[in-house]
mmCIF file of C-alpha atoms and ligand atoms in Angstrom:
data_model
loop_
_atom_site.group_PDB
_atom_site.id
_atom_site.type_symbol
_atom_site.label_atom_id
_atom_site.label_comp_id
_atom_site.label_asym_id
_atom_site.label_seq_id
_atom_site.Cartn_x
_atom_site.Cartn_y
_atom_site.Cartn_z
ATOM 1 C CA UNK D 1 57.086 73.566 -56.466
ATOM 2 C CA UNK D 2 58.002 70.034 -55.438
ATOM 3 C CA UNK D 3 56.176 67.426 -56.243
ATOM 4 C CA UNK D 4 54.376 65.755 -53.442
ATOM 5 C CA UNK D 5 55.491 63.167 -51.280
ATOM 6 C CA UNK D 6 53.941 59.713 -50.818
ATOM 7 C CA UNK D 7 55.433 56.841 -48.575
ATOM 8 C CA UNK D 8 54.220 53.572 -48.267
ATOM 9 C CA UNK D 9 55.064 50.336 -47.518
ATOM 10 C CA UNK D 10 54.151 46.300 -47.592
ATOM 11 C CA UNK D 11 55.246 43.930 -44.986
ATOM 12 C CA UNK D 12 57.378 40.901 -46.538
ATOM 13 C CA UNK D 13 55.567 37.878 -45.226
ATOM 14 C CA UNK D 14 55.038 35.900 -47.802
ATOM 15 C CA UNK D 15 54.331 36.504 -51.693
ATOM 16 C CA UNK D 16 52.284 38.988 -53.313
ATOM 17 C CA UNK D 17 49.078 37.669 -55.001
ATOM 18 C CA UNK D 18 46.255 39.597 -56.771
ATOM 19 C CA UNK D 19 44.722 41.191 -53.847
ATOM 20 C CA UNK D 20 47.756 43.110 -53.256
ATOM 21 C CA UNK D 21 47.723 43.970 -56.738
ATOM 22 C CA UNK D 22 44.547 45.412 -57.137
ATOM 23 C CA UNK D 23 44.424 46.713 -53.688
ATOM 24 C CA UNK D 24 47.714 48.378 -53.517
ATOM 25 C CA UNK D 25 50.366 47.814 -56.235
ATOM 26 C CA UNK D 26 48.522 48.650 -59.071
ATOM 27 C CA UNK D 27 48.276 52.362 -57.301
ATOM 28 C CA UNK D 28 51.644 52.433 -56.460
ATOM 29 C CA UNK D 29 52.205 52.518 -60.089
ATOM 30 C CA UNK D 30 50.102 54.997 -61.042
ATOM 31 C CA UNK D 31 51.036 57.052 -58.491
ATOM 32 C CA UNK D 32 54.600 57.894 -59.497
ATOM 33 C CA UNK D 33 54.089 59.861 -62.327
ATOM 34 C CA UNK D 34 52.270 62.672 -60.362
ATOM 35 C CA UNK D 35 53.995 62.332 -56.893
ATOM 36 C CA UNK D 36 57.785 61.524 -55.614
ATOM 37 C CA UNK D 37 57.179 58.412 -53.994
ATOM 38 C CA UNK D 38 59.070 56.404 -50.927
ATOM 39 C CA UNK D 39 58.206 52.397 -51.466
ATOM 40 C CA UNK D 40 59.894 50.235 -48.888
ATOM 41 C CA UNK D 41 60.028 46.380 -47.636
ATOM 42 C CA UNK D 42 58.878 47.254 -43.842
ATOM 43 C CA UNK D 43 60.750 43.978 -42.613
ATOM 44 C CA UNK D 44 60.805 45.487 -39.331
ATOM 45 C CA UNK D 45 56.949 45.382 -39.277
ATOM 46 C CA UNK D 46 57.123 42.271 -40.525
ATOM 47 C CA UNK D 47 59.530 40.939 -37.362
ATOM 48 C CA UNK D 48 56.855 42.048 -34.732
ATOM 49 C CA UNK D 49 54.510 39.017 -35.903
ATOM 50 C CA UNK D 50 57.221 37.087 -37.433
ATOM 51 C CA UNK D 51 60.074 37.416 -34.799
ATOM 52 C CA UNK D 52 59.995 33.969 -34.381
ATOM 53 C CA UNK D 53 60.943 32.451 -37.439
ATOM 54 C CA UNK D 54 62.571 35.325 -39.071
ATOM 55 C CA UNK D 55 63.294 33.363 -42.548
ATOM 56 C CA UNK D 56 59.848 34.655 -44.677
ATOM 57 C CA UNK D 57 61.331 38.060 -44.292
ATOM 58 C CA UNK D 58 64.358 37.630 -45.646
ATOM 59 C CA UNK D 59 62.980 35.180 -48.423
ATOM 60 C CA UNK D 60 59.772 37.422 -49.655
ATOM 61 C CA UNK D 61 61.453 40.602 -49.138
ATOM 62 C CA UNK D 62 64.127 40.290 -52.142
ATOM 63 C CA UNK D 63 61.616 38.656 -53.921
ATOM 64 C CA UNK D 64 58.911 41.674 -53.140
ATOM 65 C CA UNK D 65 61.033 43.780 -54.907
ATOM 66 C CA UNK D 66 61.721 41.972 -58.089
ATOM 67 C CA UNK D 67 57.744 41.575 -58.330
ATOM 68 C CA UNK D 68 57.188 45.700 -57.573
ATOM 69 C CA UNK D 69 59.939 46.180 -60.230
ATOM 70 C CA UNK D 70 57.892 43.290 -62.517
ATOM 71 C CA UNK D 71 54.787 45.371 -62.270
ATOM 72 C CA UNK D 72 55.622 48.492 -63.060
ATOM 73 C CA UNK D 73 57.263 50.400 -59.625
ATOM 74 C CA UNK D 74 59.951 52.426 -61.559
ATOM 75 C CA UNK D 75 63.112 52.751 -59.863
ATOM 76 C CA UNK D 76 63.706 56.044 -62.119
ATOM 77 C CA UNK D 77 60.736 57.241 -60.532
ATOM 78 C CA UNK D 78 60.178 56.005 -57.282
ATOM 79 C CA UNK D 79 62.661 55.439 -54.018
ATOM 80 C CA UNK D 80 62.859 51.795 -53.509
ATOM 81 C CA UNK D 81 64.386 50.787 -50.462
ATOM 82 C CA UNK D 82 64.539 48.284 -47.346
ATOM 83 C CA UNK D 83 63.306 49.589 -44.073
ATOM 84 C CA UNK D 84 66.225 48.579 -42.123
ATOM 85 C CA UNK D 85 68.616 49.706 -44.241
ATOM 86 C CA UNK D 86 67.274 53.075 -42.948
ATOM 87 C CA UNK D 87 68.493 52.881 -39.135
ATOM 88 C CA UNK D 88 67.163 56.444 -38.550
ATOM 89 C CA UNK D 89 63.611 54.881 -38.702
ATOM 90 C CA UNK D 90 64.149 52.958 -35.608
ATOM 91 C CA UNK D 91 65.929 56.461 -33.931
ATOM 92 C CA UNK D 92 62.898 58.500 -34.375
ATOM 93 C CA UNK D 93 60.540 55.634 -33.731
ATOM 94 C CA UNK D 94 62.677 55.748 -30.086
ATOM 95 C CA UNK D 95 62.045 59.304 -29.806
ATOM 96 C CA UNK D 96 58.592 59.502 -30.754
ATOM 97 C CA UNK D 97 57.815 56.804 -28.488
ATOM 98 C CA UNK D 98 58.638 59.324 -25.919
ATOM 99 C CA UNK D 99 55.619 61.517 -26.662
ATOM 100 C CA UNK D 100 52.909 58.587 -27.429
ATOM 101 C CA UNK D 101 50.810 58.141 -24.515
ATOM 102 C CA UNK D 102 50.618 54.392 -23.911
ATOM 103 C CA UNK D 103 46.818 54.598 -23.907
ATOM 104 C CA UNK D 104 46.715 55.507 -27.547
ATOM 105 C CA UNK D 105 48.225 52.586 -29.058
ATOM 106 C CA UNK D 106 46.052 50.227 -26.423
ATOM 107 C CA UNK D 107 43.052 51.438 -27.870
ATOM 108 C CA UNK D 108 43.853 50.795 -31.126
ATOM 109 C CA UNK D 109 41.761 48.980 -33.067
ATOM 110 C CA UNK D 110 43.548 47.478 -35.637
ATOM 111 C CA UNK D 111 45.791 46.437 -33.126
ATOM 112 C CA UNK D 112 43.506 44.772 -30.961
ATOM 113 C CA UNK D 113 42.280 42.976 -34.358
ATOM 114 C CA UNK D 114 44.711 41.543 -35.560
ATOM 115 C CA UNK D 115 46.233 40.376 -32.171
ATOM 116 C CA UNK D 116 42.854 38.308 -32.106
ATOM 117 C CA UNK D 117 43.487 36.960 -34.867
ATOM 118 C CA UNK D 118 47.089 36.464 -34.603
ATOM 119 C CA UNK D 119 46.190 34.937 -31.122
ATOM 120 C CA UNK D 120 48.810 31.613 -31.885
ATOM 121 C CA UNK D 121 51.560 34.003 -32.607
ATOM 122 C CA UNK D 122 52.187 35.569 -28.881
ATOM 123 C CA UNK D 123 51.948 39.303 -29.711
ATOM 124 C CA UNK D 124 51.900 40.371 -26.377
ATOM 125 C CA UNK D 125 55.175 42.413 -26.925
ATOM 126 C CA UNK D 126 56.336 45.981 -26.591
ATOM 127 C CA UNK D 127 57.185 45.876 -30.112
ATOM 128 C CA UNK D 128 54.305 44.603 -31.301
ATOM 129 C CA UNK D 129 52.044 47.352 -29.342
ATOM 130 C CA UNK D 130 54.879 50.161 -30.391
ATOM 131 C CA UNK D 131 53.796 48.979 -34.562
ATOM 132 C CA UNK D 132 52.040 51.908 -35.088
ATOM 133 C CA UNK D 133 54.576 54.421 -33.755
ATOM 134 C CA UNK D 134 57.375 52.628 -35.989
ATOM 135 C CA UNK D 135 54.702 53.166 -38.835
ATOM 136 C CA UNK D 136 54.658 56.897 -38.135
ATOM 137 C CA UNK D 137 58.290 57.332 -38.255
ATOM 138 C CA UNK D 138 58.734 55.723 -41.375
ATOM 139 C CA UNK D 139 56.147 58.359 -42.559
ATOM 140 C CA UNK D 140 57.124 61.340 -41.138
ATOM 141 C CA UNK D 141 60.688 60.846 -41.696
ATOM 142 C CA UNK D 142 60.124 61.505 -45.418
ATOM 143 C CA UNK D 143 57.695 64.375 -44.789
ATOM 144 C CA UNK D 144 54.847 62.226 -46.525
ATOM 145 C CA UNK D 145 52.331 64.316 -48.201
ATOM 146 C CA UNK D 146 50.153 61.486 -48.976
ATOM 147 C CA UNK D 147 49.858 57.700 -47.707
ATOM 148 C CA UNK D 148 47.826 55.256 -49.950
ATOM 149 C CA UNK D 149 46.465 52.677 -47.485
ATOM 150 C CA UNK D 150 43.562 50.287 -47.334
ATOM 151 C CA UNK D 151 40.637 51.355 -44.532
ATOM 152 C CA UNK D 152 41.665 48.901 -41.889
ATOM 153 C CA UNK D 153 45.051 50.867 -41.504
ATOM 154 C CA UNK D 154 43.523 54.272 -40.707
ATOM 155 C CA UNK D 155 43.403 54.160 -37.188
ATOM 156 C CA UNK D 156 47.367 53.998 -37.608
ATOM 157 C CA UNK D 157 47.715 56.847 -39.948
ATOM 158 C CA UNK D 158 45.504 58.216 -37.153
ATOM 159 C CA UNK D 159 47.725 58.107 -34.496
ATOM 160 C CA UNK D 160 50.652 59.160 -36.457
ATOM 161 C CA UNK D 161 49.204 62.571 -37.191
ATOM 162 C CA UNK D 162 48.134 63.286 -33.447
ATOM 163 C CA UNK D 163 51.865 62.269 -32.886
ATOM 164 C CA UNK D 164 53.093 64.999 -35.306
ATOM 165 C CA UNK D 165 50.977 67.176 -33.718
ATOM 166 C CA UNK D 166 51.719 66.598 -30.011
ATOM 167 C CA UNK D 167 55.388 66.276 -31.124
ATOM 168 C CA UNK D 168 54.743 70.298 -32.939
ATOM 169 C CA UNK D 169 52.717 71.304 -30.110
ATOM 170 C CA UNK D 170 55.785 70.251 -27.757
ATOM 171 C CA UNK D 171 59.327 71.093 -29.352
ATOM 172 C CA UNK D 172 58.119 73.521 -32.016
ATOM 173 C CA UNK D 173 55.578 74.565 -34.793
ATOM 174 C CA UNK D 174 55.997 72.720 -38.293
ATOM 175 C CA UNK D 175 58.757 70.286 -37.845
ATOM 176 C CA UNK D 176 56.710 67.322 -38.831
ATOM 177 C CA UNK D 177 54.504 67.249 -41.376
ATOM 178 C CA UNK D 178 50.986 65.453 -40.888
ATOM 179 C CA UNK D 179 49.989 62.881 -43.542
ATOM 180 C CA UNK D 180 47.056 62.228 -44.698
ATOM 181 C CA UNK D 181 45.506 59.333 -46.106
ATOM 182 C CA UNK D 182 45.029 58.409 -50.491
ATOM 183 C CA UNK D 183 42.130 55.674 -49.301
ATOM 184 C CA UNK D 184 42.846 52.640 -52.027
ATOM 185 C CA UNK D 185 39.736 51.247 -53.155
ATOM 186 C CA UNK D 186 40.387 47.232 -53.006
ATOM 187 C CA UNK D 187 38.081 45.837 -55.541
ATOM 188 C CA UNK D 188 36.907 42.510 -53.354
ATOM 189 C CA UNK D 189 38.528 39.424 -54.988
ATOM 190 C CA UNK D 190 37.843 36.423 -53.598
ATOM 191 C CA UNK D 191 40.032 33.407 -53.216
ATOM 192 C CA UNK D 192 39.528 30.157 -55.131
ATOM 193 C CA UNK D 193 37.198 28.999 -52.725
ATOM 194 C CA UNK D 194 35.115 32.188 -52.146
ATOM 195 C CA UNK D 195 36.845 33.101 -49.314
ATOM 196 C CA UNK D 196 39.040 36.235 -48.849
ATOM 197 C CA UNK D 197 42.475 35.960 -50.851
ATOM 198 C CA UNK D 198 44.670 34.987 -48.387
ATOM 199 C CA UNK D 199 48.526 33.217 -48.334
ATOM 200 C CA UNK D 200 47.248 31.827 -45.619
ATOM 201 C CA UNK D 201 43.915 30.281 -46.755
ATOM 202 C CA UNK D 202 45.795 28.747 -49.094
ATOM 203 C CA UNK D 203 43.347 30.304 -52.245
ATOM 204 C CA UNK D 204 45.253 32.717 -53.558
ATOM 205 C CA UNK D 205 46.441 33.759 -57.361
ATOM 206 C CA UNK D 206 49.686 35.080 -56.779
ATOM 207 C CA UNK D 207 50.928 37.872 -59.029
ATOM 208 C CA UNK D 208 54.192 35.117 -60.087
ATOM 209 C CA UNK D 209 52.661 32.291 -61.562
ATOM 210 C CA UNK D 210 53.863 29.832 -64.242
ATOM 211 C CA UNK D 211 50.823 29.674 -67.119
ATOM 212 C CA UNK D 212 50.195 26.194 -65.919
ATOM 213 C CA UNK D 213 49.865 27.131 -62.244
ATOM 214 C CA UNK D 214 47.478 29.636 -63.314
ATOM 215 C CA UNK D 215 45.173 28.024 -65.631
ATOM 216 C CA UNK D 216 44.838 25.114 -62.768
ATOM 217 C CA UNK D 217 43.839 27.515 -60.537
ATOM 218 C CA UNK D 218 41.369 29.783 -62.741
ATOM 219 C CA UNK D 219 39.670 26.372 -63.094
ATOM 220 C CA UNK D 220 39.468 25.046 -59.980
ATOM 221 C CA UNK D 221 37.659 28.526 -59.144
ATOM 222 C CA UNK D 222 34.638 28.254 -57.386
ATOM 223 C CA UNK D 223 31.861 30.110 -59.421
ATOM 224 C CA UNK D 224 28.136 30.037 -58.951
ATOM 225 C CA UNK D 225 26.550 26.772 -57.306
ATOM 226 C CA UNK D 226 23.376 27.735 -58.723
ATOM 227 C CA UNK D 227 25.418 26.039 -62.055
ATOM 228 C CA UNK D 228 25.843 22.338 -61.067
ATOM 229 C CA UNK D 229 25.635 21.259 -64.526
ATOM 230 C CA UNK D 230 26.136 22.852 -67.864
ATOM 231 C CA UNK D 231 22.235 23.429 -68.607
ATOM 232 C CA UNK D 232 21.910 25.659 -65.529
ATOM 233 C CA UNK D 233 21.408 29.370 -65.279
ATOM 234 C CA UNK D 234 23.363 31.484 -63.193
ATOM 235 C CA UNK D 235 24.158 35.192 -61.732
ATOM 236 C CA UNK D 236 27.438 36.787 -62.280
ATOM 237 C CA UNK D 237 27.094 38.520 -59.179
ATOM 238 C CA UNK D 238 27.083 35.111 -57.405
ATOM 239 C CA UNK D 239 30.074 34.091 -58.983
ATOM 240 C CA UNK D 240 34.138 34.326 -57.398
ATOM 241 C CA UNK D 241 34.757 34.785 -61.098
ATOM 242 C CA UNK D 242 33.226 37.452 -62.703
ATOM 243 C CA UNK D 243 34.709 40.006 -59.872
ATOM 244 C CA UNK D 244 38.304 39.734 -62.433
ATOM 245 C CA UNK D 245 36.343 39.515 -65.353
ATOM 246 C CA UNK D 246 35.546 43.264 -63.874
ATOM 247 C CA UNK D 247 39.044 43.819 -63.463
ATOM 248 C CA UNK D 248 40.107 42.266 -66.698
ATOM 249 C CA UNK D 249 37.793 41.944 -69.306
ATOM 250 C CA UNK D 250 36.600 44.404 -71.545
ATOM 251 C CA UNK D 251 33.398 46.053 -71.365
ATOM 252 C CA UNK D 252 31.745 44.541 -74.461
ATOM 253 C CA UNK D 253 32.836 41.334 -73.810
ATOM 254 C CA UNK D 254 31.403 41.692 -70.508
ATOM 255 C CA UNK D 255 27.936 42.108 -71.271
ATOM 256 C CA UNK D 256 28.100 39.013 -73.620
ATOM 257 C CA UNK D 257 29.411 36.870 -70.354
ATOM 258 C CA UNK D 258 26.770 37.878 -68.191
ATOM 259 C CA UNK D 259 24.218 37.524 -70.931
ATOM 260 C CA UNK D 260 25.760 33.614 -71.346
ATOM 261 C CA UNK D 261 25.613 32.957 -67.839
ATOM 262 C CA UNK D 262 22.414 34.218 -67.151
ATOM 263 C CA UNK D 263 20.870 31.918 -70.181
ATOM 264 C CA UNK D 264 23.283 29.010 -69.858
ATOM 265 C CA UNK D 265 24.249 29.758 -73.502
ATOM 266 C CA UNK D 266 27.905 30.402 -71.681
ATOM 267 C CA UNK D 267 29.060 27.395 -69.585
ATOM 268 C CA UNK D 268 31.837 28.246 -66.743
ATOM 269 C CA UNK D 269 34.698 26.240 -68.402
ATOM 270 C CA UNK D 270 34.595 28.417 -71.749
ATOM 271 C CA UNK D 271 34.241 31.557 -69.380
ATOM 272 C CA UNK D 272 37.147 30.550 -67.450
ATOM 273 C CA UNK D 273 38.893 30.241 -70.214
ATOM 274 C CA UNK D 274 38.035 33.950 -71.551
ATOM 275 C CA UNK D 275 39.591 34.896 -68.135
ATOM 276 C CA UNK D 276 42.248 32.957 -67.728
ATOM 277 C CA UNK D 277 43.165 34.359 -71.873
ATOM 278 C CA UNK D 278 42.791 38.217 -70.390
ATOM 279 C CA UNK D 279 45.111 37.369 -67.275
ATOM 280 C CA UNK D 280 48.095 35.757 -69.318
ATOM 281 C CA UNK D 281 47.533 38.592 -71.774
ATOM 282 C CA UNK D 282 48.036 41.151 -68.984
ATOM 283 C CA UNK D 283 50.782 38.727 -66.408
ATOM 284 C CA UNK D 284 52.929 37.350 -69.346
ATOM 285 C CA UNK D 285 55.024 40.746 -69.482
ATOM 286 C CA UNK D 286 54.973 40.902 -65.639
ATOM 287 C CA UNK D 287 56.440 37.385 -66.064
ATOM 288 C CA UNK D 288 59.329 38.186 -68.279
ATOM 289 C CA UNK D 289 60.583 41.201 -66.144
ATOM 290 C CA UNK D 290 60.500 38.994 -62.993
ATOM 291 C CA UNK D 291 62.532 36.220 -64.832
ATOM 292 C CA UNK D 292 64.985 38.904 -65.938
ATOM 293 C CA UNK D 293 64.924 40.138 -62.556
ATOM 294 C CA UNK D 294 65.760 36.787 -60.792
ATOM 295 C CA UNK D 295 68.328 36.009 -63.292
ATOM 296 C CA UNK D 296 69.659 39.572 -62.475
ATOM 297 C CA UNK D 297 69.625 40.069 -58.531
ATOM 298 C CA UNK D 298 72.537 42.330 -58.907
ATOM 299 C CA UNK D 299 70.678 44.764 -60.440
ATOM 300 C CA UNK D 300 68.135 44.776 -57.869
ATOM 301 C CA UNK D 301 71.004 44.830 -54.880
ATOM 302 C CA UNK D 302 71.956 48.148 -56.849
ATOM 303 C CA UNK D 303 68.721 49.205 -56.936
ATOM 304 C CA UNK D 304 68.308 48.683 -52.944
ATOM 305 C CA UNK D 305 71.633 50.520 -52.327
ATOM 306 C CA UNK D 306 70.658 53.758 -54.578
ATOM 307 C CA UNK D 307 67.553 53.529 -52.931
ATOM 308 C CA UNK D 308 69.022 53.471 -49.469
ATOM 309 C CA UNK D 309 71.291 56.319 -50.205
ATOM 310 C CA UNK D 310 68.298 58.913 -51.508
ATOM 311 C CA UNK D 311 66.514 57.723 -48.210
ATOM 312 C CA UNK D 312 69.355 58.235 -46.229
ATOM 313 C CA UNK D 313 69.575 61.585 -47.812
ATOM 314 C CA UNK D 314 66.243 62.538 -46.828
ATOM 315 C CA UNK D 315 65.840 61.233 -43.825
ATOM 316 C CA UNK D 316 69.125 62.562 -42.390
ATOM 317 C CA UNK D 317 67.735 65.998 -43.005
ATOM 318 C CA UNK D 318 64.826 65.152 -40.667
ATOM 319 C CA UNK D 319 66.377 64.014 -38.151
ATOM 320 C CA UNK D 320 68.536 66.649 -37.745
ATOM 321 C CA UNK D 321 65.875 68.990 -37.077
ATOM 322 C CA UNK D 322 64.283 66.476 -34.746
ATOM 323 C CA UNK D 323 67.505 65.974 -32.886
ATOM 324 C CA UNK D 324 68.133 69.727 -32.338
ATOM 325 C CA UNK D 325 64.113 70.349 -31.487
ATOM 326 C CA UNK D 326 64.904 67.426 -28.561
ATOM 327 C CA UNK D 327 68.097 69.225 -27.713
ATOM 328 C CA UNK D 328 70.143 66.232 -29.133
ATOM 329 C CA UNK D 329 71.979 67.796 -31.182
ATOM 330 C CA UNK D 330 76.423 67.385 -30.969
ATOM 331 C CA UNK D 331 77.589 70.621 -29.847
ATOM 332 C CA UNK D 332 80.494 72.248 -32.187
HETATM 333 N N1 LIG O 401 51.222 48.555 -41.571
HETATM 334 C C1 LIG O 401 51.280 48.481 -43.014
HETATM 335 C C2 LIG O 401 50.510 47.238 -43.467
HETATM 336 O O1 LIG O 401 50.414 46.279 -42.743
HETATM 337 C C3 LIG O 401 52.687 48.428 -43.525
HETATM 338 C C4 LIG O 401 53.426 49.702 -43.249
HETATM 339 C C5 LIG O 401 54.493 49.865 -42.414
HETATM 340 C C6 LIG O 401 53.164 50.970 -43.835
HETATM 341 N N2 LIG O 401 54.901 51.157 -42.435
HETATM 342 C C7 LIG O 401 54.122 51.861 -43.279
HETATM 343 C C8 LIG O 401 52.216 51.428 -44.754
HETATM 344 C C9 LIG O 401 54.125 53.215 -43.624
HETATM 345 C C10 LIG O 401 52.239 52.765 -45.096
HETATM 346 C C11 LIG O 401 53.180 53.664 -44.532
HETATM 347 O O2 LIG O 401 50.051 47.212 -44.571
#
């Protein structure tokens, strides 16, 4: 039997930093060895907040995919492509847009969301309401099995199944498959200033950082302000810190930190140094292969164009069905 499918993708608007790492990339990875997997830039979902100045997209998606490649997305493994390469996306986002009762996407809530919060960028657009039909194309083009998302993009993966099966219901049993969701577990990082890790806070560890950059930052992290000075006690689960120390420090070594904080026998500098120690130990390698990859963009422009034409492939076959279910087929 075939493996599984599993699509996904990350809007290029801006770099990656460790919340998309632990939240989504690190899953990506591990996800290839037991599923055939479809990883693209979605610069086209990226252009419905961004339409104005279009230049992030361009910039941060190349890069995108020199950091995927850097962290372990295997281009032996895994389909790497660029949404627009892919015109057949915007085709069937067209023709499922003819199905998709306008009163679905209004009540959507992510939607609504994130046009609050976007409220400076003018999102009042048709392309901006029609996001979450483009989203289902991309993932029933492939026949996705399985989409890894985080929880605020369910409603979306949602509304792309009732389209598959209004779009079944209409032109034919089984001609798009519906998706369901592989729910990532974000581990909560916070920012260097407690806040959410955000490019646009302005706190965030990005996964491409020089060891300088990073060790200023891992010390300029907030931790607990029960610890104004060195004497003080603290609680690791008040602390910004010891979230990574979860993520990146060994069990053992663990217990001793929260022991030291607890009695003051640890002060935050030397624990920030533990950390900052684990993250070069597990970023250095990332490092290299993003170096090699910048000094090599050819190879990643090849890897773009193979994955483009095993896209193309697959969604060709798609859309031919879909064409001929729509009676849009070319005669003879
Ligand atoms: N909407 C997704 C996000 O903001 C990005 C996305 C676009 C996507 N198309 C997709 C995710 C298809 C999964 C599958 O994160």
């Amino acid at each position: 039997m075939e493996p599984k499918r599993i699509v996904s993708g990350i809007r290029p608007t801006g770099d990656l930093h460790l919340g998309h790492y632990l939240g989504v990339l690190k899953n990506w990875v591990a996800l290839q060895d037991e599923y055939q997997c479809f990883y693209f830039v979605a610069d086209w979902h990226a252009l419905t907040s961004e339409y104005r100045d279009p230049s992030i997209i361009e910039q941060s998606g190349r890069d995108m995919v020199v950091t995927w490649l850097g962290v372990g997305i295997d281009p032996e493994k895994s389909v790497i492509f660029r949404q627009s390469d892919i015109k057949t996306h915007a085709e069937l986002f067209l023709l499922l847009s003819m199905i998709t009762p306008l009163s679905w996407l209004e009540r959507n809530p992510t939607y609504k969301e994130l046009r609050e919060e976007l409220k400076e960028k003018d999102l009042g657009t048709f392309g901006f309401l029609g996001y979450p039909v483009l989203q289902a194309a991309d993932i029933v083009i492939y026949h996705a099995d399985k989409v890894p998302i985080g929880e605020d993009q369910l409603p979306h993966l949602e509304l792309a199944r009732e389209i598959v099966r209004r779009f079944n219901f209409i032109y034919g049993e089984a001609i798009l498959t519906e998706p369901k969701e592989i729910l990532t577990e974000a581990p909560k990082v916070a920012g260097l200033d407690g806040r959410k890790m955000s490019k646009s806070y302005k706190n965030a560890i990005f996964i491409y950082e020089t060891q300088e950059s990073l060790k200023e930052k891992v010390m300029q992290m907030l931790t607990d302000i029960k610890r104004q000075r060195r004497k003080d006690p603290g609680e690791p689960k008040d602390c910004n810190l010891y979230p990574l120390h979860e993520q990146y420090t060994q069990e053992a070594k663990r217990q001793k930190i929260q022991a030291g904080c607890r009695d003051a026998s640890l002060g935050c500098v030397d624990c920030k140094h533990i950390l900052l120690e684990n993250l070069l130990g597990e970023f250095s390698p990332v490092w290299e292969k993003i170096d090699y990859y910048r000094g090599h963009m050819s190879l990643v422009d090849e890897i773009l164009t193979e994955g483009c034409a095993k896209a193309t492939r697959e969604s060709d076959k798609t859309m031919e069905k879909v064409r001929s279910a729509m009676r849009l087929a070319r005669q003879g």
